[in-house]
CSV table of C-alpha atoms and ligand atoms in Angstrom, one decimal:
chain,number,residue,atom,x,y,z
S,1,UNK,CA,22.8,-39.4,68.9
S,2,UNK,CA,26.1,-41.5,69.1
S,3,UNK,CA,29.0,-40.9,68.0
S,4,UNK,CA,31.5,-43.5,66.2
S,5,UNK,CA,29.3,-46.4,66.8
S,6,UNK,CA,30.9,-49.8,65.4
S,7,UNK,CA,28.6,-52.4,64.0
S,8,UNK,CA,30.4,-55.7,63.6
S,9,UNK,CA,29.6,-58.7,61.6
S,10,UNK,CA,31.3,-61.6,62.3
S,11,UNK,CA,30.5,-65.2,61.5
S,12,UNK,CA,31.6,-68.6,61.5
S,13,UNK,CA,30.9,-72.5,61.2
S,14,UNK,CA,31.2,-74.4,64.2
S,15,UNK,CA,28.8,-77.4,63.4
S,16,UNK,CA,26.0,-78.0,61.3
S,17,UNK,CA,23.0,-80.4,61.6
S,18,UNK,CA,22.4,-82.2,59.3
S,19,UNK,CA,25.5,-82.0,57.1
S,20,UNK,CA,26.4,-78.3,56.3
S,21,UNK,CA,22.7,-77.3,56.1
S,22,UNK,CA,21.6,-75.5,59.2
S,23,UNK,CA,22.9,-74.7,63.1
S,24,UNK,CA,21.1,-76.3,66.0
S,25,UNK,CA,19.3,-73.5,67.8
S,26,UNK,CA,21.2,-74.8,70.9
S,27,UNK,CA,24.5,-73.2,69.6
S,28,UNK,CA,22.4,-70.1,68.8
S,29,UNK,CA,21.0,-69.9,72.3
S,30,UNK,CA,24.5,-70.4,73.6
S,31,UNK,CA,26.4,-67.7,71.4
S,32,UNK,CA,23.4,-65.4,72.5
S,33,UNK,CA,24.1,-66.1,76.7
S,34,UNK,CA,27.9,-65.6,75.9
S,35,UNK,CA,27.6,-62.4,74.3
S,36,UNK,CA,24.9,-61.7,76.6
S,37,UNK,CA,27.0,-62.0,79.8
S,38,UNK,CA,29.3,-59.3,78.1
S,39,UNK,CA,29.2,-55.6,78.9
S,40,UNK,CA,31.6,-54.7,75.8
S,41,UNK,CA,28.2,-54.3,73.1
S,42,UNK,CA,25.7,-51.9,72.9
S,43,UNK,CA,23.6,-54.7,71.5
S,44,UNK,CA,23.9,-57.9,69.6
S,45,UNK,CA,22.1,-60.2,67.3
S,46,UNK,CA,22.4,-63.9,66.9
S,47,UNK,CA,21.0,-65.5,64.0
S,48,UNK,CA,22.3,-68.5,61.0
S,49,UNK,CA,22.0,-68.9,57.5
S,50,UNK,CA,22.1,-72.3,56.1
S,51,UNK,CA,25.4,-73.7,58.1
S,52,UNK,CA,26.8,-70.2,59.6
S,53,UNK,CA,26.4,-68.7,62.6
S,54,UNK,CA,26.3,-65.3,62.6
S,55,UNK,CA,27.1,-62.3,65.6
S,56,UNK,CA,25.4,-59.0,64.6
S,57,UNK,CA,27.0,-56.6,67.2
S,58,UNK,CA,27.1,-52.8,67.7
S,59,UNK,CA,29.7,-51.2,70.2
S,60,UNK,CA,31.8,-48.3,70.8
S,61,UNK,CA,35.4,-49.3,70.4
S,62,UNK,CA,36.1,-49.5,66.9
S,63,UNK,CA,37.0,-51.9,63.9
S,64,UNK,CA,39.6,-54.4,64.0
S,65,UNK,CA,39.0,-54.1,68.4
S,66,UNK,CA,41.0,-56.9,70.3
S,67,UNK,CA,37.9,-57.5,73.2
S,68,UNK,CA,35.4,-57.8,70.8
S,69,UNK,CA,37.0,-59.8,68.7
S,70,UNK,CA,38.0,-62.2,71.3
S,71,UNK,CA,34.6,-62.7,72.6
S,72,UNK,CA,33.1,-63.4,69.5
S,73,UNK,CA,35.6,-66.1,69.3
S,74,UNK,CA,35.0,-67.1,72.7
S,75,UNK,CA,31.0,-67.7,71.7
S,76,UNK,CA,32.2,-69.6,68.4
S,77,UNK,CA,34.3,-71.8,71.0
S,78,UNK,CA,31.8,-72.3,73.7
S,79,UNK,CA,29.4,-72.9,70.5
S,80,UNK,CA,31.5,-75.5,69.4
S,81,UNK,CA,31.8,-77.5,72.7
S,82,UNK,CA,28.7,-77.9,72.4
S,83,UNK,CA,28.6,-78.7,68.5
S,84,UNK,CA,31.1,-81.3,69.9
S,85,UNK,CA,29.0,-82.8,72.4
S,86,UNK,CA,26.0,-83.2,70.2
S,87,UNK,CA,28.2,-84.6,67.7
S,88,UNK,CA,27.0,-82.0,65.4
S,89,UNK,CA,28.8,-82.4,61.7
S,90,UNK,CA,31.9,-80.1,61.2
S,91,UNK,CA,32.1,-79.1,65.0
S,92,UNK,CA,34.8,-76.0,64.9
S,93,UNK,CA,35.1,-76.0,61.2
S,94,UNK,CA,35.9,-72.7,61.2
S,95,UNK,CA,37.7,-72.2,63.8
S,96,UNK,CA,41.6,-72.7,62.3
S,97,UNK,CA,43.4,-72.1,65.7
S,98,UNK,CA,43.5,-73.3,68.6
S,99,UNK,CA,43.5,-70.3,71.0
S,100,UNK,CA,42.8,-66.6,69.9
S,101,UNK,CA,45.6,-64.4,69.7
S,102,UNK,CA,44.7,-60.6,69.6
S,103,UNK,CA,42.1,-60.6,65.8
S,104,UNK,CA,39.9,-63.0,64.5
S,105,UNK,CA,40.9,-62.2,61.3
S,106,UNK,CA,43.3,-64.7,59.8
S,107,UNK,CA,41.8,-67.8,62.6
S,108,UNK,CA,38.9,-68.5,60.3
S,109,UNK,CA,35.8,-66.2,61.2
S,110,UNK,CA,34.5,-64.0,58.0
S,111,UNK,CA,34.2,-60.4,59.7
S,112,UNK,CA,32.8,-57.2,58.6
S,113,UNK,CA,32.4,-54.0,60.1
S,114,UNK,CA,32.0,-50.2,59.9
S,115,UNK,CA,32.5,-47.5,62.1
S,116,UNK,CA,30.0,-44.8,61.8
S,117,UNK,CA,28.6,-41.6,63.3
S,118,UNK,CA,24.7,-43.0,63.9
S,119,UNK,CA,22.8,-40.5,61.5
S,120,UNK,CA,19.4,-39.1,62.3
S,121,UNK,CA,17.7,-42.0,61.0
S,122,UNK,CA,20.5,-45.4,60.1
S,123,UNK,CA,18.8,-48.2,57.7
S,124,UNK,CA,21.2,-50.8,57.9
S,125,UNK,CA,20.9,-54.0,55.8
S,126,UNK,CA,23.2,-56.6,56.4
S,127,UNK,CA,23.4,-59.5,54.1
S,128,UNK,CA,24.7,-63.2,55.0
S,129,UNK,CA,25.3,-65.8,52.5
S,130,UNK,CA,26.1,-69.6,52.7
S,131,UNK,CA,27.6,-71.6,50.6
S,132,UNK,CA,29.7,-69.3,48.6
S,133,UNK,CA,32.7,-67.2,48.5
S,134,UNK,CA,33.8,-63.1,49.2
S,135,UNK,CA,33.1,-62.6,45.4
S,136,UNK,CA,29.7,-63.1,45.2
S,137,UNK,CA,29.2,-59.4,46.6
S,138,UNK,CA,31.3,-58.3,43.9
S,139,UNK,CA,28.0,-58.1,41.0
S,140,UNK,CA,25.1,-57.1,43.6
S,141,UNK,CA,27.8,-54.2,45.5
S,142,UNK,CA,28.4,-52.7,41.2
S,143,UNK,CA,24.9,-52.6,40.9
S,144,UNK,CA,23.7,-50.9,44.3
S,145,UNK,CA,26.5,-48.5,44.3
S,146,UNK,CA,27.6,-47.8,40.2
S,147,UNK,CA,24.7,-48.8,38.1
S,148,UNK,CA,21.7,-46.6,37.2
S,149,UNK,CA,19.8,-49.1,35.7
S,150,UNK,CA,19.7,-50.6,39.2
S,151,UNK,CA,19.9,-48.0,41.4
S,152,UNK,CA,17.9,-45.2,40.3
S,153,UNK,CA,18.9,-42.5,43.0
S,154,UNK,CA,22.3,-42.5,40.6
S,155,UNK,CA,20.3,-40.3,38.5
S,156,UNK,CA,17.7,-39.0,40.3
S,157,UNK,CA,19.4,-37.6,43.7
S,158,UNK,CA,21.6,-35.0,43.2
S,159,UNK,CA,23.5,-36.0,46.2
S,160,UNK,CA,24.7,-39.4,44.5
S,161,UNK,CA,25.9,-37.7,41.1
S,162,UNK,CA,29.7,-37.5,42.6
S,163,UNK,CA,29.8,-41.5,42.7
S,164,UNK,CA,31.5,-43.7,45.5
S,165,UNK,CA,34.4,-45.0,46.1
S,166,UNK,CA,35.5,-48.7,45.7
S,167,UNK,CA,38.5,-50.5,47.8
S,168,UNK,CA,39.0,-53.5,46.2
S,169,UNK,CA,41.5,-56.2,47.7
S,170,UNK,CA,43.1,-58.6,45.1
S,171,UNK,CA,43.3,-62.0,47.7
S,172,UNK,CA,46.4,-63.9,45.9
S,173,UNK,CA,48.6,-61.4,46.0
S,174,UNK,CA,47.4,-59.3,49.0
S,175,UNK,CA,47.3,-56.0,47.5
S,176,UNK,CA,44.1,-53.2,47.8
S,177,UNK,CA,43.6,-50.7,45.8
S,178,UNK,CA,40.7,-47.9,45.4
S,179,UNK,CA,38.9,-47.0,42.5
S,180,UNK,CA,36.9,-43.6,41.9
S,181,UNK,CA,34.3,-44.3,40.6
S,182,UNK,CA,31.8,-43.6,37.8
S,183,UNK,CA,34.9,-42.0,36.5
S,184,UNK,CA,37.2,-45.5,36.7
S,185,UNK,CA,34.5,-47.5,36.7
S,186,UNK,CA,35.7,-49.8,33.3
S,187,UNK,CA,38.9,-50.1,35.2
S,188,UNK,CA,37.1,-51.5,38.5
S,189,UNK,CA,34.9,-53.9,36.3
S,190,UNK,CA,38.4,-54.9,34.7
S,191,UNK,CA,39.4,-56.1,38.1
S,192,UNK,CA,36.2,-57.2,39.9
S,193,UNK,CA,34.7,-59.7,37.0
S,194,UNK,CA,37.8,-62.1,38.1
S,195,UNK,CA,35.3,-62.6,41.9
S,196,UNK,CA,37.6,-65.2,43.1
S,197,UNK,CA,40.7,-63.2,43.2
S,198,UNK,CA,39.2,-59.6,43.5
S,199,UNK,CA,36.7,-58.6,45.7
S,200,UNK,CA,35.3,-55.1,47.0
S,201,UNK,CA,36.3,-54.7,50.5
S,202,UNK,CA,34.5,-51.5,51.0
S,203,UNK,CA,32.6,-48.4,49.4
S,204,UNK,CA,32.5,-45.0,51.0
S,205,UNK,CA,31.1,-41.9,49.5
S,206,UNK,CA,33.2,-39.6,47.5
S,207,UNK,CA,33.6,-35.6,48.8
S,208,UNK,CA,34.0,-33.3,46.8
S,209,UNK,CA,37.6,-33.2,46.4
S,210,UNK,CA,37.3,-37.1,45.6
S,211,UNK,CA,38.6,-38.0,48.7
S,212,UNK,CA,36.7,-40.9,51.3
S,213,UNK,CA,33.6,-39.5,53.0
S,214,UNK,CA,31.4,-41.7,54.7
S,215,UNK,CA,31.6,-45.4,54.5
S,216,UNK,CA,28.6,-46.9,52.8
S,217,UNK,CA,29.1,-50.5,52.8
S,218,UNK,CA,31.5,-53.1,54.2
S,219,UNK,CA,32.1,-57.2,53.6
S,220,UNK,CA,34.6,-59.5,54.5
S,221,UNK,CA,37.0,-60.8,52.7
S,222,UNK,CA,38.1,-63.7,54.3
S,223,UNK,CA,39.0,-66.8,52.0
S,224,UNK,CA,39.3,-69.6,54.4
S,225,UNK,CA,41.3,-72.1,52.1
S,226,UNK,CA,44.3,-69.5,51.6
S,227,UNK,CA,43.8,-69.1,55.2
S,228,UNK,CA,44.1,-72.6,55.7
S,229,UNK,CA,46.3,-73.8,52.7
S,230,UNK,CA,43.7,-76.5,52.2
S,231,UNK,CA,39.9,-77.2,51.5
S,232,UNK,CA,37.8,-76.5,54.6
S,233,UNK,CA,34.8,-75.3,53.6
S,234,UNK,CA,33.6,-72.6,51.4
S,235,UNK,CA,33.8,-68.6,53.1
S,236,UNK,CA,30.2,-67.7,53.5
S,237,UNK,CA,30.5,-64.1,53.4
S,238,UNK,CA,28.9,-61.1,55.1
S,239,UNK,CA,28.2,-57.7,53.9
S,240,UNK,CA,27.0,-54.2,56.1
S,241,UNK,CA,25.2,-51.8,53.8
S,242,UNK,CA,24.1,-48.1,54.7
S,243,UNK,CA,20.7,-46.9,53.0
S,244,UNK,CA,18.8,-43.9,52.4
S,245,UNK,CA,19.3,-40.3,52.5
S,246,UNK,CA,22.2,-40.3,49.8
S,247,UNK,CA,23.0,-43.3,49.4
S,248,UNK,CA,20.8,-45.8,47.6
S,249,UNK,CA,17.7,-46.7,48.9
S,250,UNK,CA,16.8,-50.0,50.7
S,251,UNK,CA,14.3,-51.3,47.5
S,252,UNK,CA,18.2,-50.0,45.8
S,253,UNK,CA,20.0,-52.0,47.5
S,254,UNK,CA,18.2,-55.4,47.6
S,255,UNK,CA,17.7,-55.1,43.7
S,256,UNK,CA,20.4,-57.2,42.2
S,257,UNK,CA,18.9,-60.1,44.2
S,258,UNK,CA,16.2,-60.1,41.6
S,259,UNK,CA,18.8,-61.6,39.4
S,260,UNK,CA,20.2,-64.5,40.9
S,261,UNK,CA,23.9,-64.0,39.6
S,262,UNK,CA,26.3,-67.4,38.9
S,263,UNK,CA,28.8,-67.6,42.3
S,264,UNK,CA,31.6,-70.1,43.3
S,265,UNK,CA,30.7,-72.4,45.7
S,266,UNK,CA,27.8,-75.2,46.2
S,267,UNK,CA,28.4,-78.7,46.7
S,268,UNK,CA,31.8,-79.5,48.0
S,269,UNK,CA,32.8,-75.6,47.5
S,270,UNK,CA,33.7,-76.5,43.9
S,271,UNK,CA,30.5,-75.6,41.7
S,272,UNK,CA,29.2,-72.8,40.1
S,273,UNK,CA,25.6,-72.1,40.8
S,274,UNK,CA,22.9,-69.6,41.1
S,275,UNK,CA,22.6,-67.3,44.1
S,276,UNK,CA,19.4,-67.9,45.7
S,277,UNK,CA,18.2,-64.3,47.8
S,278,UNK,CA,15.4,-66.3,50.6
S,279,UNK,CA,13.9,-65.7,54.2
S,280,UNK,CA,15.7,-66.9,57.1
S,281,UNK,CA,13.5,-69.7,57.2
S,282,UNK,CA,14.1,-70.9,54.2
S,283,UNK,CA,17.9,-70.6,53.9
S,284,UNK,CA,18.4,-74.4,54.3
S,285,UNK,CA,20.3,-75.6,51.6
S,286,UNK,CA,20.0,-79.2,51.3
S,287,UNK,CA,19.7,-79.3,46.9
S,288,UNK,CA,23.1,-81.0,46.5
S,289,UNK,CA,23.9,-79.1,49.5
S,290,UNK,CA,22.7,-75.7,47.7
S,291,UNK,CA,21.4,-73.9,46.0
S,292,UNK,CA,23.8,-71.1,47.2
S,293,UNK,CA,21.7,-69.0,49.3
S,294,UNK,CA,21.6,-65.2,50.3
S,295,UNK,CA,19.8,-63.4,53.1
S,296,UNK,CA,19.3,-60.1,54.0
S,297,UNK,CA,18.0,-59.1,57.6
S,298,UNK,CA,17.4,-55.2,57.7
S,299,UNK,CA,17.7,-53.1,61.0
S,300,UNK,CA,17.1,-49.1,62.4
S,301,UNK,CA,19.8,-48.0,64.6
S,302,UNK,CA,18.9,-46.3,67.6
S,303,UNK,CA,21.5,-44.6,69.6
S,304,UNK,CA,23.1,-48.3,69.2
S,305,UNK,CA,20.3,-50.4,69.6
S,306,UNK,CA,19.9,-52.6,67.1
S,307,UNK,CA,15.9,-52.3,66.0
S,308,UNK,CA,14.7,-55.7,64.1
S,309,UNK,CA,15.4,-57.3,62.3
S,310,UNK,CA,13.0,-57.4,59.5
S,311,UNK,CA,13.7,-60.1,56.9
S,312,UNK,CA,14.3,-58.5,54.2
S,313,UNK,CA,14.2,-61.3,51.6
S,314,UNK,CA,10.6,-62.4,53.1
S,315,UNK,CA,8.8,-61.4,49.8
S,316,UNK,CA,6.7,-62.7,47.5
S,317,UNK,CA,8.4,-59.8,45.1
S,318,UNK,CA,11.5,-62.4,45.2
S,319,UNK,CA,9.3,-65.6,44.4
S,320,UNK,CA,10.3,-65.2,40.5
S,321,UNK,CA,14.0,-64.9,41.6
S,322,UNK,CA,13.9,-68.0,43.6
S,323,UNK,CA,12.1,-69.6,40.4
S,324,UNK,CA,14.6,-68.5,38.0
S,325,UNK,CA,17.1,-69.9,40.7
S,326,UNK,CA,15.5,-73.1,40.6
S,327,UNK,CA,15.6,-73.5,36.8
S,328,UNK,CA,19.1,-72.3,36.5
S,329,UNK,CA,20.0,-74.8,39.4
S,330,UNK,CA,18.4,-77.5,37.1
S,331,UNK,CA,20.2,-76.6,34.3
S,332,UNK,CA,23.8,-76.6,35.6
S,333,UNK,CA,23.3,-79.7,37.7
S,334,UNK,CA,22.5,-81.5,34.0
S,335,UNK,CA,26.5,-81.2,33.4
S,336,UNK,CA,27.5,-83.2,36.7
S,337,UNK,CA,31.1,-83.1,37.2
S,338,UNK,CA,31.8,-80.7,34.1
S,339,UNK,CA,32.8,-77.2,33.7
S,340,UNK,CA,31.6,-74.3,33.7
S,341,UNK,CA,29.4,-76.4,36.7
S,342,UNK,CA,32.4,-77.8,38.0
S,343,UNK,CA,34.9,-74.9,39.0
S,344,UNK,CA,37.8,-74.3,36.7
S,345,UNK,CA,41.3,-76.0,37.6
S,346,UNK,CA,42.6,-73.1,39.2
S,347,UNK,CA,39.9,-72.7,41.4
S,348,UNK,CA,39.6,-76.8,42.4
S,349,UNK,CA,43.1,-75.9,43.5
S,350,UNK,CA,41.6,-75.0,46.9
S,351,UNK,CA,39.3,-78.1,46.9
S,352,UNK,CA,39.8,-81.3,47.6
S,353,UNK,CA,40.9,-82.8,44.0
S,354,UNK,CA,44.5,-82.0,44.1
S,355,UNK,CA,44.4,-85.4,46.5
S,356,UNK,CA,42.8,-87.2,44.2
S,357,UNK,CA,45.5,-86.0,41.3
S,358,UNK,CA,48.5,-87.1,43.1
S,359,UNK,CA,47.5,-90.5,43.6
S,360,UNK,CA,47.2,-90.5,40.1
S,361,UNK,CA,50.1,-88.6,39.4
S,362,UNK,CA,53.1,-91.5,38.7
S,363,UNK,CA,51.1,-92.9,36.0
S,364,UNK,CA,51.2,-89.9,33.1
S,365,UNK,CA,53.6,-91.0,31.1
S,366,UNK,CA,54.8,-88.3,28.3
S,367,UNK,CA,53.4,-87.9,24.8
S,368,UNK,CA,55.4,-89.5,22.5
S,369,UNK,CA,53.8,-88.7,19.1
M,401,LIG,C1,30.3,-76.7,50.9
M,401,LIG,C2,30.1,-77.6,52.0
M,401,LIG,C3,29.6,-79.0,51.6
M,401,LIG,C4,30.7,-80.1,51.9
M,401,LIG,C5,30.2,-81.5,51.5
M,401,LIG,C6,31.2,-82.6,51.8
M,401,LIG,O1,30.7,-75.5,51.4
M,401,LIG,O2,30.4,-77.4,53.1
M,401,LIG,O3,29.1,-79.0,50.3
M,401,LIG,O4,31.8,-79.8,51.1
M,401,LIG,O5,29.0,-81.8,52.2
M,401,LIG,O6,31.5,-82.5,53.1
M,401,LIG,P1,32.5,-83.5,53.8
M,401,LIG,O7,33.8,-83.5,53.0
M,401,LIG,O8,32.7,-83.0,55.2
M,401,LIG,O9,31.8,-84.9,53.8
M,402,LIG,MG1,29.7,-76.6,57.4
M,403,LIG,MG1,28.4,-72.4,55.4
């Protein structure tokens, strides 16, 4: 068994083909030869979803690690040369800097990670989404970890009656707080029903004493247009989850997806829309560059080794999901450039309309009547 392995999730778009609805598989195959010539990992993944590319990694030197950062920014950049040379669309969108400089965090990636002591048996499930922002975990993370009508283990196993822990990070005014929870639980809904400005960093199991035990889940938090200062494309976050034995079960955890929740995001980053949970395969989203789309690829640690992935989304149990999807994704689109479709004006802040105000700007005159 291992001790304090890391497993590291850290994605970002570097060129799409066509538009922003999938990555050519030769970026893919060259992220996987960078990360393969690299003895830092204890094992990698490469995959995409929609226009993301995503580096699954396991390794033994922690969160937040300097090395391990830098090379996954060194396969976005070799990934990106090539993006370039293929004139892919968006070639190192995500990529805000020029050169690394000692985290990705704050250049543009969307990272998750969790270090853990490898149990007996580790079902890990990590979920990638495109075409949306850090909020969207907020609903499905309440649900897994705080709801019993979704996660029946809340009730049923004794070892899940103390409840979790929630860290929540409000983005506008960089500030993180924890909540204990079912106990505070009103008080984290209070907070984490606003997605766009609060979102659940992590979860962790509470002790006894109420203190953090052992981390249970893990997403990034990453809101590229604060990063930036201006539109560049919507976050696409990641989330790590930890199932089983005490904490909620894998059939637990992919539950909420049943439901495909309203997120930020869609066309242009600036529409509302349903959340649509699909296979790999199938997470191309080229519906007025949507529907927003969620995956889930599920792995067994061993000693490191990352075993799968199974796609977990690759089920007719979600067909009636992705039907409800559909019809909700009908529905919104009906009201074109209105709200609640259209973001709210706070929000478009972060899009590209405040251009399209100021040209208008010298012509509001005031009200006279
Ligand atoms: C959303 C997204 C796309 C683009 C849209 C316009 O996250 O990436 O919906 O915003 O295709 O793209 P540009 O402005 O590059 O033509
Ligand atoms: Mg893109
Ligand atoms: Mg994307």
């Amino acid at each position: 068994m291992s001790n304090d392995l890391t497993l590291s999730v850290i994605k970002a778009d570097v060129g799409s083909h066509v538009g922003h609805t999938s990555v050519h598989p030769r970026l893919i195959a060259c992220a996987q030869s960078h990360l393969a010539e690299s003895d830092l990992l204890d094992d990698f993944h490469v995959t995409a979803v929609g226009d993301d590319m995503e580096l699954i990694m396991t390794h033994k030197h922690g969160v937040d690690n300097e090395e391990v950062h830098e090379l996954a920014w060194d396969a976005f950049f070799a990934a990106t040369e090539i993006a370039k040379d293929l004139k892919l669309y968006g070639a190192g969108q995500d990529l805000l800097a020029d050169a690394f400089s000692g985290n990705v965090k704050g250049l543009g990636p969307g990272i998750a990670e969790m270090q853990i002591v490898e149990r007996p048996s580790e079902p890990v499930i990590i979920f990638m989404a495109d075409k949306t922002e850090p909020g969207a975990w907020n609903l499905p993370l309440f649900k897994i970890f705080a709801d019993p009508f979704n996660t029946a283990g809340l009730v049923l196993d004794p070892s899940m009656h103390d409840g979790f822990i929630f860290e929540v990070y409000d983005l506008i005014e960089g500030k993180k707080i924890d909540f204990s929870v079912p106990e505070e639980m009103y008080d984290l809904l209070a907070f984490i029903g606003a997605p766009s400005r609060f979102v659940i960093r992590s979860i962790y199991r509470k002790e006894g004493d109420g203190s953090r035990g052992d981390i249970a889940a893990s997403a990034s938090t990453q809101r590229l247009n604060i990063t930036a200062g201006e539109y560049v494309g919507k976050d696409d976050p990641v989330c790590i989850v930890r199932c089983q034995s005490g904490l909620p079960a894998v059939g637990e955890v992919l539950e909420p997806f049943a439901n495909p929740h309203l997120v930020s995001g869609w066309m242009r980053g600036s529409h509302n829309g349903p959340i649509m949970p699909t296979s790999l395969e199938s997470a191309v989203p080229t519906r007025f560059d949507g529907p927003p789309r969620v995956c889930s690829l599920g792995f067994q640690l061993r000693n490191g080794e990352l075993l799968g992935p199974k796609d977990m989304f690759d089920d007719v149990a979600f067909d009636e999901a992705r039907k409800k999807a559909n019809k909700i994704a009908n529905y919104m689109r009906e009201m074109g450039p209105f709200e609640p479709h259209r973001l709210p004006l706070d929000e478009m802040e972060y899009t590209t309309l405040p251009q399209v105000m100021e040209r208008l700007q010298d012509r509001f005159k005031p009200i006279d009547d």
